[in-house]
Short mmCIF file of C-alpha atoms and ligand atoms in Angstrom, two decimals:
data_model
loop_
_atom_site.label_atom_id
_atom_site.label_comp_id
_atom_site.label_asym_id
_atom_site.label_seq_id
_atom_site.Cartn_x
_atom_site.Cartn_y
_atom_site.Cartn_z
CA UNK A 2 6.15 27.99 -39.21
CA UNK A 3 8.83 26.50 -41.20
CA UNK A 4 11.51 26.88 -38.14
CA UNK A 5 9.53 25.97 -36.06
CA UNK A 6 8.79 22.48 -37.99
CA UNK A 7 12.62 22.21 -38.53
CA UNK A 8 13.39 22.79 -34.75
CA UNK A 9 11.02 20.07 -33.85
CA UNK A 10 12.33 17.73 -35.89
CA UNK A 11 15.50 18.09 -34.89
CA UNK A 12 14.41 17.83 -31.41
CA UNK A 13 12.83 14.33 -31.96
CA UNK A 14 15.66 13.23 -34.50
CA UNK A 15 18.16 14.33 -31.58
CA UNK A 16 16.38 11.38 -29.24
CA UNK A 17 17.37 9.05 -31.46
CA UNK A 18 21.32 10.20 -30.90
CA UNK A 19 21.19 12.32 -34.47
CA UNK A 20 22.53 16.01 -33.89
CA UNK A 21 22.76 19.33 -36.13
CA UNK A 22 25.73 19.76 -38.33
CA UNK A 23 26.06 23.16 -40.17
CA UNK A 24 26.96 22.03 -43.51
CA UNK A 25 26.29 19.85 -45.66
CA UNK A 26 29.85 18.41 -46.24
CA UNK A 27 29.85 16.81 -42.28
CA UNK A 28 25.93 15.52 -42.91
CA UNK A 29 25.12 11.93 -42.81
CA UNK A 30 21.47 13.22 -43.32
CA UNK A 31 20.53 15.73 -45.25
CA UNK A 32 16.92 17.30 -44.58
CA UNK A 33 15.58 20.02 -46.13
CA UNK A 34 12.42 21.61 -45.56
CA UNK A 35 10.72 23.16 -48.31
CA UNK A 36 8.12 26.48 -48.51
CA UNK A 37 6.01 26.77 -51.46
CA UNK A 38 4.36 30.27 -50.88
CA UNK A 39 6.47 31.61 -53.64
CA UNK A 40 8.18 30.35 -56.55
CA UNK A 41 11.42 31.77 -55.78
CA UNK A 42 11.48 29.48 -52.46
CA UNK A 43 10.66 26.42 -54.60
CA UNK A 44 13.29 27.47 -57.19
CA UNK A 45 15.94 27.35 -54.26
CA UNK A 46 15.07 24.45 -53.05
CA UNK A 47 15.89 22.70 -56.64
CA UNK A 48 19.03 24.56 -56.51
CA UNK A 49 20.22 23.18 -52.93
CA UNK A 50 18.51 19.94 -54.42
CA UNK A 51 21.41 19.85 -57.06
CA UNK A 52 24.20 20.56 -54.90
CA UNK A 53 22.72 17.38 -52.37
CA UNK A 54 22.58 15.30 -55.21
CA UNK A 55 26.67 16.05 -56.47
CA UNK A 56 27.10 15.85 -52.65
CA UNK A 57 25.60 12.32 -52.73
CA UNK A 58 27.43 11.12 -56.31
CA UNK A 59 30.45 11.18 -53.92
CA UNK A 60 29.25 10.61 -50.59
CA UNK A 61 26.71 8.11 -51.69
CA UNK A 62 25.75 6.51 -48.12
CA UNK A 63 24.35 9.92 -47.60
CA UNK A 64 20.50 10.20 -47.29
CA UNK A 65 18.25 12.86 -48.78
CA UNK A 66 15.13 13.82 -47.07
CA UNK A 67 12.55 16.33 -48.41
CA UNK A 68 9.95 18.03 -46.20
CA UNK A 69 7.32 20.40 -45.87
CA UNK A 70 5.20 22.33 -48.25
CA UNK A 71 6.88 21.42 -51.91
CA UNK A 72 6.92 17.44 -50.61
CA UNK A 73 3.15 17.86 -50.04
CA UNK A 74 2.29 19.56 -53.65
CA UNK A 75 5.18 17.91 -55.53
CA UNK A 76 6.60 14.93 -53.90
CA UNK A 77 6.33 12.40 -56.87
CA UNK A 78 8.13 15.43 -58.97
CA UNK A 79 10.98 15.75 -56.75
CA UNK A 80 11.29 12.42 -57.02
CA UNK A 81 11.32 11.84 -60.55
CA UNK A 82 13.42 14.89 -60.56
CA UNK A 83 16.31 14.19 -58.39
CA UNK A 84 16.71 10.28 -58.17
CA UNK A 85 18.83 10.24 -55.18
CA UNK A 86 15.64 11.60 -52.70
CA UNK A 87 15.33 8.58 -50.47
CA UNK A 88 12.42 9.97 -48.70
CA UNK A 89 9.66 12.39 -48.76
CA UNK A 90 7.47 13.71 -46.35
CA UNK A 91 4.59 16.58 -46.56
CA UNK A 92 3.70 19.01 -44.70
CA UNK A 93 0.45 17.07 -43.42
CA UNK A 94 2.40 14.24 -42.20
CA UNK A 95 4.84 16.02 -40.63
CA UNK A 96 4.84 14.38 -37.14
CA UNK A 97 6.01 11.17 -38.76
CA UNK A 98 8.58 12.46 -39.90
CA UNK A 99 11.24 11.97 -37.58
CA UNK A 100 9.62 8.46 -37.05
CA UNK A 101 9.96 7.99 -41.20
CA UNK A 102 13.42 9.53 -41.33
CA UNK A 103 15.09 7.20 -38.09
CA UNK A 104 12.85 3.85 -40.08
CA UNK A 105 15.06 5.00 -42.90
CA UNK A 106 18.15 5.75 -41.45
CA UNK A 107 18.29 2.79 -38.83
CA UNK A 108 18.22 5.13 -35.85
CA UNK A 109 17.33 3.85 -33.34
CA UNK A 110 14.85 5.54 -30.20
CA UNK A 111 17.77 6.25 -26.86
CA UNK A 112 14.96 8.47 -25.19
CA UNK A 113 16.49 7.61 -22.10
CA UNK A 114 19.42 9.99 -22.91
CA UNK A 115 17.07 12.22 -24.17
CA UNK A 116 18.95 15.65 -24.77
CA UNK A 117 18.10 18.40 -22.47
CA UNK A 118 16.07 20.93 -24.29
CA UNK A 119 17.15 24.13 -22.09
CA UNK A 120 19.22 26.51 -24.30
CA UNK A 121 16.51 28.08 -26.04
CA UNK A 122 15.05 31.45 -24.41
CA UNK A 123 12.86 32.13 -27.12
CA UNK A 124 10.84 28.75 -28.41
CA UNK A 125 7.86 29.11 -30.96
CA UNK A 126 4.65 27.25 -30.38
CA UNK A 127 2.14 25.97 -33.08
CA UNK A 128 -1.60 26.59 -32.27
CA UNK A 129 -2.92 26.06 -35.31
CA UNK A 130 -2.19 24.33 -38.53
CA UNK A 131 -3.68 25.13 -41.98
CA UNK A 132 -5.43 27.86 -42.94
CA UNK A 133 -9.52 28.28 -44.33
CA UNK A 134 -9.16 31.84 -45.83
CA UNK A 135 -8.58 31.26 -49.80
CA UNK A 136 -6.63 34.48 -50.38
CA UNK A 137 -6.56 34.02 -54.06
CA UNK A 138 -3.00 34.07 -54.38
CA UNK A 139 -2.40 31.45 -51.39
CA UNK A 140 -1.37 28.12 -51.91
CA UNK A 141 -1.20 27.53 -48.04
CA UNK A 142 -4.83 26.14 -48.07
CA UNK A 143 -3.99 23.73 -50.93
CA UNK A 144 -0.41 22.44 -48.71
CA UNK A 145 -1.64 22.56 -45.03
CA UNK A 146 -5.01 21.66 -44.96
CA UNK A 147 -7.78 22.75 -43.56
CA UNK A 148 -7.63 25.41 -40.53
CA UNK A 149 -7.16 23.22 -37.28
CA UNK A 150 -7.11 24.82 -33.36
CA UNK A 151 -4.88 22.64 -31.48
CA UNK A 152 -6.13 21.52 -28.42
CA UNK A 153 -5.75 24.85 -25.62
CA UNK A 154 -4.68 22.64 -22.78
CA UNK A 155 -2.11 20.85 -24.32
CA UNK A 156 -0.75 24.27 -25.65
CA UNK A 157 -0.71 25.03 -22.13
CA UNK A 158 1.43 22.12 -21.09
CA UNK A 159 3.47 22.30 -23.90
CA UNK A 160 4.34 26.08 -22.80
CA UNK A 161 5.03 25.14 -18.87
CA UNK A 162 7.26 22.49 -20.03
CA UNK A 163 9.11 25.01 -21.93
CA UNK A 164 8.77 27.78 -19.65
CA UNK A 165 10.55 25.29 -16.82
CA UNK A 166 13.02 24.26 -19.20
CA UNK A 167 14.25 27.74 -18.99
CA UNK A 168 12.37 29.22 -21.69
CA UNK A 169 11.19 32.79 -21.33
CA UNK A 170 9.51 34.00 -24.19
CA UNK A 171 6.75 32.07 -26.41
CA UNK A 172 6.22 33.17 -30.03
CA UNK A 173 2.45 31.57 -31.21
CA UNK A 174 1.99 30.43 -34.33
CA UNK A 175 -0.56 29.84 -37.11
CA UNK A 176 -1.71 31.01 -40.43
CA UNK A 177 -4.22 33.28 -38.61
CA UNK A 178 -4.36 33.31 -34.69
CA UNK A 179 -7.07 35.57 -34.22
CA UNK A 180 -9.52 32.85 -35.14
CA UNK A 181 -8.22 30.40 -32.66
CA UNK A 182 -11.10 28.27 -31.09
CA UNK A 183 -10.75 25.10 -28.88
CA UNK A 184 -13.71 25.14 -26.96
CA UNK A 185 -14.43 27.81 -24.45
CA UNK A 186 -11.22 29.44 -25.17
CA UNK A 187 -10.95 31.60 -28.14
CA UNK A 188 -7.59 33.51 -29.18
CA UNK A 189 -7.33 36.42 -26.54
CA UNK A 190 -8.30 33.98 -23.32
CA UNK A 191 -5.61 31.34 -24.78
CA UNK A 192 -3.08 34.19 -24.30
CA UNK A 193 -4.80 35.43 -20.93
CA UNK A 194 -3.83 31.79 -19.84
CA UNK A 195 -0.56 31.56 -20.86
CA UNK A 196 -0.09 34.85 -19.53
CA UNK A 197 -0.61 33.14 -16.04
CA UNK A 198 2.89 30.59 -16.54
CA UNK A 199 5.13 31.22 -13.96
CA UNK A 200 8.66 32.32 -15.19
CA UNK A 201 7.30 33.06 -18.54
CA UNK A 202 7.88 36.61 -19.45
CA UNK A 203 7.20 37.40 -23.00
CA UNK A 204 4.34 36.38 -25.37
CA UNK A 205 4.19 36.64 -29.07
CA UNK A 206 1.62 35.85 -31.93
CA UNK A 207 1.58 35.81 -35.36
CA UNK A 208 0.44 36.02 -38.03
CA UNK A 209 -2.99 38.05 -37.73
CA UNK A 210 -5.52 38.62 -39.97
CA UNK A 211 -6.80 42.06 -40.24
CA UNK A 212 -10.57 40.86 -40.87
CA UNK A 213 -10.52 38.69 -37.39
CA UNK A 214 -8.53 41.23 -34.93
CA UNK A 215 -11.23 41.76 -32.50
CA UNK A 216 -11.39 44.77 -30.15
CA UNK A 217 -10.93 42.04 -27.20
CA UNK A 218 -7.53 41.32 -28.50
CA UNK A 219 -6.49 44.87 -28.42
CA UNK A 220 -7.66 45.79 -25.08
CA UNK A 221 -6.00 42.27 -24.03
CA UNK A 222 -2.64 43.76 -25.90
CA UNK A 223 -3.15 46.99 -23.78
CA UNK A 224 -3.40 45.08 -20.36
CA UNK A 225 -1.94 42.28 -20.02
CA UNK A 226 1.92 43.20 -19.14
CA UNK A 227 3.55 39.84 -20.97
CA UNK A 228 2.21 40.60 -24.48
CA UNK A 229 4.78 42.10 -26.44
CA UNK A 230 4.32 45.51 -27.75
CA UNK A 231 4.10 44.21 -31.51
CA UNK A 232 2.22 42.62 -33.93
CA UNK A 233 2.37 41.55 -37.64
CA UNK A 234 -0.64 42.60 -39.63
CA UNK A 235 -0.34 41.73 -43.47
CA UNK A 236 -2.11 44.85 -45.25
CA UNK A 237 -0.92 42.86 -48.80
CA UNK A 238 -2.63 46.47 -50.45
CA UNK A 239 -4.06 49.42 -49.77
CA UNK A 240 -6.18 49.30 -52.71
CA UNK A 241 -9.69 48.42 -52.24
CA UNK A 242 -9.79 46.70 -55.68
CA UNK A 243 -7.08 44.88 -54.96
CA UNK A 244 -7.98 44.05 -51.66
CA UNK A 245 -10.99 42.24 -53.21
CA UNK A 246 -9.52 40.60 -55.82
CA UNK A 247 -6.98 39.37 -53.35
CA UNK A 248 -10.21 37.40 -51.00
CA UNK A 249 -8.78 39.36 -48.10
CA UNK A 250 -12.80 40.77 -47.05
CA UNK A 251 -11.50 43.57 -45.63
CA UNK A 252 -11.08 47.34 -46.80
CA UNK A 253 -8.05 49.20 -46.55
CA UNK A 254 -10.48 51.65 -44.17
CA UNK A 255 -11.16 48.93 -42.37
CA UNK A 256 -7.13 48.20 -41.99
CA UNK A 257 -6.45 52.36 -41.10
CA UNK A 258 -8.91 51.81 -38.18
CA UNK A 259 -7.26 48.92 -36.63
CA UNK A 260 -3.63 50.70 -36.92
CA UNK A 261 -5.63 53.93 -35.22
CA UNK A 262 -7.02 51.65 -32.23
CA UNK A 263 -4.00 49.71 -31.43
CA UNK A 264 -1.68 52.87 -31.19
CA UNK A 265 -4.32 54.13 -28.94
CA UNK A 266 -4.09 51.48 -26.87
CA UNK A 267 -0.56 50.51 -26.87
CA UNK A 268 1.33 53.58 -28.20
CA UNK A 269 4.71 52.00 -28.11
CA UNK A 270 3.71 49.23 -30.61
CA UNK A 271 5.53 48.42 -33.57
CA UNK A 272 3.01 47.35 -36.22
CA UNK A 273 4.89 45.51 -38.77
CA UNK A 274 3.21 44.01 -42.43
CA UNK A 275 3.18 42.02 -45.85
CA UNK A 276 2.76 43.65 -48.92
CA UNK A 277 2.44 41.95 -52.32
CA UNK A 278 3.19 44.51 -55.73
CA UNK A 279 2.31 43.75 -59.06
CA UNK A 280 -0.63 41.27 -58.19
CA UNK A 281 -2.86 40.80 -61.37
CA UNK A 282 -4.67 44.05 -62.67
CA UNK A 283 -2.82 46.33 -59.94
CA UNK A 284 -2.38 49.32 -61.99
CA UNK A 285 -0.01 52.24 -61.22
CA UNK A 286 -2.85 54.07 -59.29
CA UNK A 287 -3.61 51.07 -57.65
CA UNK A 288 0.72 50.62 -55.76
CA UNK A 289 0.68 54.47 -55.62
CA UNK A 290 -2.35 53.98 -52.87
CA UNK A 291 -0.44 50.99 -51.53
CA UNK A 292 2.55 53.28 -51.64
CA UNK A 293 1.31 56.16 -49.63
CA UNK A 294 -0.41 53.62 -47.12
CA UNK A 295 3.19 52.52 -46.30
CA UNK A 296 4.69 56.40 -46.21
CA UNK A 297 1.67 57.49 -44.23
CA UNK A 298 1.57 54.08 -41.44
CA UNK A 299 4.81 54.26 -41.50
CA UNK A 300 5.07 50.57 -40.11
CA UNK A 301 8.24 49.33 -38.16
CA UNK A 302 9.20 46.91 -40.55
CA UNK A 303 7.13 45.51 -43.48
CA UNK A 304 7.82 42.33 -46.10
CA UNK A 305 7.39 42.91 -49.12
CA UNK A 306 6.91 40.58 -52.40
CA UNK A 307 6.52 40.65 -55.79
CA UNK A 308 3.87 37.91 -56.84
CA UNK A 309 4.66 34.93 -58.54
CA UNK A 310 1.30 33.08 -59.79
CA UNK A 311 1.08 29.49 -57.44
CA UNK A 312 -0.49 26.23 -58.74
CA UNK A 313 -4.39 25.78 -57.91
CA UNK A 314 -5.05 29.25 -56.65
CA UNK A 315 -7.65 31.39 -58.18
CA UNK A 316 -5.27 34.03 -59.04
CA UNK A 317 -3.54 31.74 -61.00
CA UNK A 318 -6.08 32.12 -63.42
CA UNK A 319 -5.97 35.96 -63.76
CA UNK A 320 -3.59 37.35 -66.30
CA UNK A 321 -0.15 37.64 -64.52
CA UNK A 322 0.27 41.52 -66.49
CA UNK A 323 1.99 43.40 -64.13
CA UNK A 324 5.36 42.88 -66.28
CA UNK A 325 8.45 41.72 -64.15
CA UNK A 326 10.83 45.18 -64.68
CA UNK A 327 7.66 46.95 -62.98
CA UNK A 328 7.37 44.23 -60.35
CA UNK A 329 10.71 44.91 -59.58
CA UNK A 330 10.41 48.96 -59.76
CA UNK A 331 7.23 48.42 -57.47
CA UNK A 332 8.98 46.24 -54.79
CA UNK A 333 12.23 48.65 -55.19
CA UNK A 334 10.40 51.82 -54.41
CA UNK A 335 8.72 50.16 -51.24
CA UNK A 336 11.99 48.87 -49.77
CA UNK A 337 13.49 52.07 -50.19
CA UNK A 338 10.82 54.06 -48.06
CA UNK A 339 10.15 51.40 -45.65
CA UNK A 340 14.24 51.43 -44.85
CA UNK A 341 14.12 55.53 -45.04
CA UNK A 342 11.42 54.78 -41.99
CA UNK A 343 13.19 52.25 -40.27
CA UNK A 344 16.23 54.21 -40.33
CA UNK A 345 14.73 57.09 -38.87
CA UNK A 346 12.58 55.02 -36.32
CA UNK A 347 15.43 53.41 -34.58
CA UNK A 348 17.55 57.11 -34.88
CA UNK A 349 14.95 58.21 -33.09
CA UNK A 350 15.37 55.43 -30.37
CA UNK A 351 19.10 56.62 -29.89
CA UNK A 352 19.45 57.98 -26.51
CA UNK A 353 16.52 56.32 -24.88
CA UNK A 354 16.30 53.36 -22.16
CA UNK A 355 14.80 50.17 -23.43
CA UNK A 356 13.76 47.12 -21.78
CA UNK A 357 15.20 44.08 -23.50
CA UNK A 358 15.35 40.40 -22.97
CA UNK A 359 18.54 38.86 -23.17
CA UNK A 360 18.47 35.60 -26.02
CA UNK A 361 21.87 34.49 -26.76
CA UNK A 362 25.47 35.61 -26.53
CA UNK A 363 28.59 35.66 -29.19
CA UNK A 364 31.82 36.86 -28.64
CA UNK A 365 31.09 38.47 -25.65
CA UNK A 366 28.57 40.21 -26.70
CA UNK A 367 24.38 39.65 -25.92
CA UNK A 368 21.83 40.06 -28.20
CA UNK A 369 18.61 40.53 -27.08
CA UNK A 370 15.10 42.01 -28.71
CA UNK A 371 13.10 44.98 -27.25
CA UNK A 372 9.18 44.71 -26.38
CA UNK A 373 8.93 45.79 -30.14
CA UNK A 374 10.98 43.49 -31.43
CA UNK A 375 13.82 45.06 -32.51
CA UNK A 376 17.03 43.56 -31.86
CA UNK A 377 19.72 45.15 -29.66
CA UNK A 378 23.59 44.30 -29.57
CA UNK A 379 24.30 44.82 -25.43
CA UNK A 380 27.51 45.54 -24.36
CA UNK A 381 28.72 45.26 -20.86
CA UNK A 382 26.44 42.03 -20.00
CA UNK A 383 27.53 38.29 -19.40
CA UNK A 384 26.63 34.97 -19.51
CA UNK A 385 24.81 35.06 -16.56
CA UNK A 386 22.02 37.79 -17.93
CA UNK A 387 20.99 35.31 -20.32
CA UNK A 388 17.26 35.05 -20.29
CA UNK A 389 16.81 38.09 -18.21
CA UNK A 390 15.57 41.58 -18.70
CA UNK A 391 17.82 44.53 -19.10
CA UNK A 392 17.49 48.00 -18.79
CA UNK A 393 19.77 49.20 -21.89
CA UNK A 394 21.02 52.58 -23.13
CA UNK A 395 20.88 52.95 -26.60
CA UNK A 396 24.17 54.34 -28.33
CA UNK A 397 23.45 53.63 -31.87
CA UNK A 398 21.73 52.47 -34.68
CA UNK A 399 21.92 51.04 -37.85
CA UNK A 400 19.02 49.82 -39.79
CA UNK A 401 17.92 46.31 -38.28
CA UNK A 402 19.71 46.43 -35.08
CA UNK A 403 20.46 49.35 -32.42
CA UNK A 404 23.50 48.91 -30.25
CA UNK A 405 23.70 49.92 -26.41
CA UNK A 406 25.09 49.41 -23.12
CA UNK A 407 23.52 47.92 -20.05
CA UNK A 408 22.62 50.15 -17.43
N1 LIG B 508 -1.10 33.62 -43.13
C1 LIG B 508 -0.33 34.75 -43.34
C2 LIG B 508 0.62 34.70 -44.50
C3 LIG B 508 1.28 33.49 -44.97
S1 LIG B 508 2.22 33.63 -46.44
C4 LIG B 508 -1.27 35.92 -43.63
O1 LIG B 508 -2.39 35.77 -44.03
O2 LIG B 508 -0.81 37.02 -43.50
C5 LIG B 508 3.31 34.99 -46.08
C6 LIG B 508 3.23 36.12 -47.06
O3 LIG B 508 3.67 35.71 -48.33
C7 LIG B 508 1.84 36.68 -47.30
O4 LIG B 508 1.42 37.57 -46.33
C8 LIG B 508 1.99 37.35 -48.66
O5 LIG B 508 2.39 38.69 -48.52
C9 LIG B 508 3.12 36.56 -49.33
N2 LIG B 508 2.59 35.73 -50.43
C10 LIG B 508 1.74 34.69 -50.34
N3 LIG B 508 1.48 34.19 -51.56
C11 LIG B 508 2.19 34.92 -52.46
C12 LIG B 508 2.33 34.91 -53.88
N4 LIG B 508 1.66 34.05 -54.64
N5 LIG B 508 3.16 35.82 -54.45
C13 LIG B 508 3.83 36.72 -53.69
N6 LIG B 508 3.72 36.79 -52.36
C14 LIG B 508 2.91 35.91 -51.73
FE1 LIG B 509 -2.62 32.34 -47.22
FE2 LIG B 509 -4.57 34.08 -46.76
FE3 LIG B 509 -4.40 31.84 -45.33
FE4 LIG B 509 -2.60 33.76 -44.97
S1 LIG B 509 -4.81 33.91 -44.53
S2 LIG B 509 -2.20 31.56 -45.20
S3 LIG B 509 -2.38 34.55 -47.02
S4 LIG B 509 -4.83 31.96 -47.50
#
């Protein structure tokens, strides 16, 4: 969600003649946008804060923006904080932002030389903002808002416009797709829809909630040849008690079922998840169920966190008593088996043909993403199979990324 906020931004920011430096040393502006799901993303944030701010004592035309998330729930703190902030700007007034940022800057609107927007073969698209669901460790609802459907037919323009500016696959965002509803059009006809763009050749989604994926989506996953053989599916636990303490109303049999029906119906799909350890009262018995969940799905790529209490939530107010050495063991022991899978997952993929899409090239060399998301280093390939499918050999593979040769 966050990239795709920053990407806008700089989009609109770029139609007023500003464009993307990669560090901060060359910046006239600095912006940084801020995620407050955890409190290790809002500690780095004040630490790149500091370094702006000695940046600043020396450059000190330089202006410091803050967005997103930690603007919305602790703009006045920043402030105080870290003098030299000229401007802040939540998360539920980000489109003003580049309006707020160019008012402060003196930059001035040159839409007329507005910059072509046609590098990008993969561009994300917001279709919803905010989220309802109270998981009671979430601070999203608190940050975002309430849980808003964007209007379908816009989403549809918005995607044609992309799709003729070259753009060939569309990643869908929101806090919780599957309960998309503008109207007649609920989540799975939104996609059928899209599905219908001319020149657009891959769809994506995420994230989903397991207590809202409907059957319809599945079979929709199963037919419709442009949906992506992937999704994310946050399990958080596999512990019913946990589960429930956690607001996520649904049971960990309730999870198994859904991973049993979509590998029925798409048997190639990579079923990737979040996973929180040492959330309030989880007990040893408790992450061993969560830890034979993950050796038994065996998922094709999970997330996984140790929680941090966040301001507001009800969890907050439970006894944080999983101690932070068994946190750590916790979140250590499910990294290691989820990379023992992944390792043997893509070894498994060595040898076989896979049909990727070609996003970007370096050095010579393309990388593109199979239908499952994984992403594949192609040899042999050129400029000109940028944005195109390929039929690739797969030679090797290390843990995030296979290597091949175009066939
Ligand atoms: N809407 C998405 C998740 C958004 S937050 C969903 O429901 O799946 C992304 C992930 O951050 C969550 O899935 C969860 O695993 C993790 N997370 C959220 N709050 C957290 C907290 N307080 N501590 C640790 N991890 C947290
Ligand atoms: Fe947070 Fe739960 Fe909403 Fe996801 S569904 S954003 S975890 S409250």
């Amino acid at each position: 969600m966050n990239m795709c906020e920053s990407d806008k931004l700089g989009l609109a920011l770029s139609t007023y003649g500003a464009s993307k430096v990669n560090i901060l040393q060359e910046a006239n502006i600095v912006i940084l946008n801020t995620c407050s799901v955890r409190a290790q993303s809002e500690q780095k944030a004040f630490s790149f804060l500091g370094r702006a701010e000695e940046f600043k004592q020396d450059n000190p035309n330089t202006k410091i923006v803050v967005i997103g998330c930690m603007a919305e729930r602790i703009g006045s703190k920043i402030k105080r904080r870290f003098k030299s902030v000229d401007l802040i700007v939540g998360s539920k007034d980000i489109d003003n932002a580049a309006l707020k940022i160019a008012d402060l800057c003196n930059l001035y609107d040159s839409s007329f030389n507005k910059i072509e927007d046609s590098q990008n073969i993969v561009r994300y698209v917001t279709i919803m903002r905010g989220c309802d669901n109270y998981c009671s460790y979430c601070v999203v609802p608190f940050v975002r808002g309430r849980e808003t459907s964007l209007n379908a037919l816009d989403i549809l323009k918005e995607s044609s416009l992309l799709v003729k500016n070259g753009v060939k696959e569309i990643m869908l965002l929101g806090q919780n797709v599957n309960s998309y509803r503008y109207k007649d059009f609920n989540f799975t006809s939104l996609v059928k829809n899209l599905a219908t763009i001319n020149g657009l050749e891959r769809i994506r989604f995420m994230t989903n909630h397991p207590k809202d994926l409907s059957d319809e989506l599945i079979e929709m996953m199963a037919t419709e040849s442009k949906v992506c053989s992937h999704i994310h599916l946050p399990m958080q636990s596999a512990s019913n008690k946990i589960l429930k303490a956690m607001n996520r109303k649904y049971s960990y049999e309730h999870y198994i079922d859904l991973v049993k029906k979509l590998r029925i119906a798409v048997p190639d799909i990579s079923i990737t998840t979040d996973i929180i350890v040492g959330f309030p009262g989880e007990t040893k018995e408790d992450f061993e169920e969560t830890f034979k969940a993950v050796k038994e799905i065996r998922f094709g790529g999970l997330y996984v966190f140790r929680y941090s209490p966040r301001p507001n939530t009800k969890a907050a107010n439970m006894p944080d008593n999983v101690p932070l050495e068994e946190k750590k063991r916790r979140h250590r022991l499910i990294l290691e088996e989820s990379n023992k899978i992944s390792i043997e997952i893509v070894a498994s993929m060595v040898g076989s043909v896979q049909q990727v899409l070609a996003e970007k090239i370096e050095n010579g060399v393309i990388e593109a993403r199979t239908r499952g998301g994984r992403k594949v280093f192609v040899k042999g390939s050129s400029e000109k199979d940028l944005g195109r499918h390929l039929n690739v050999s797969i030679k090797e593979a290390k843990i995030n990324s296979l290597f091949g040769n175009i066939i």
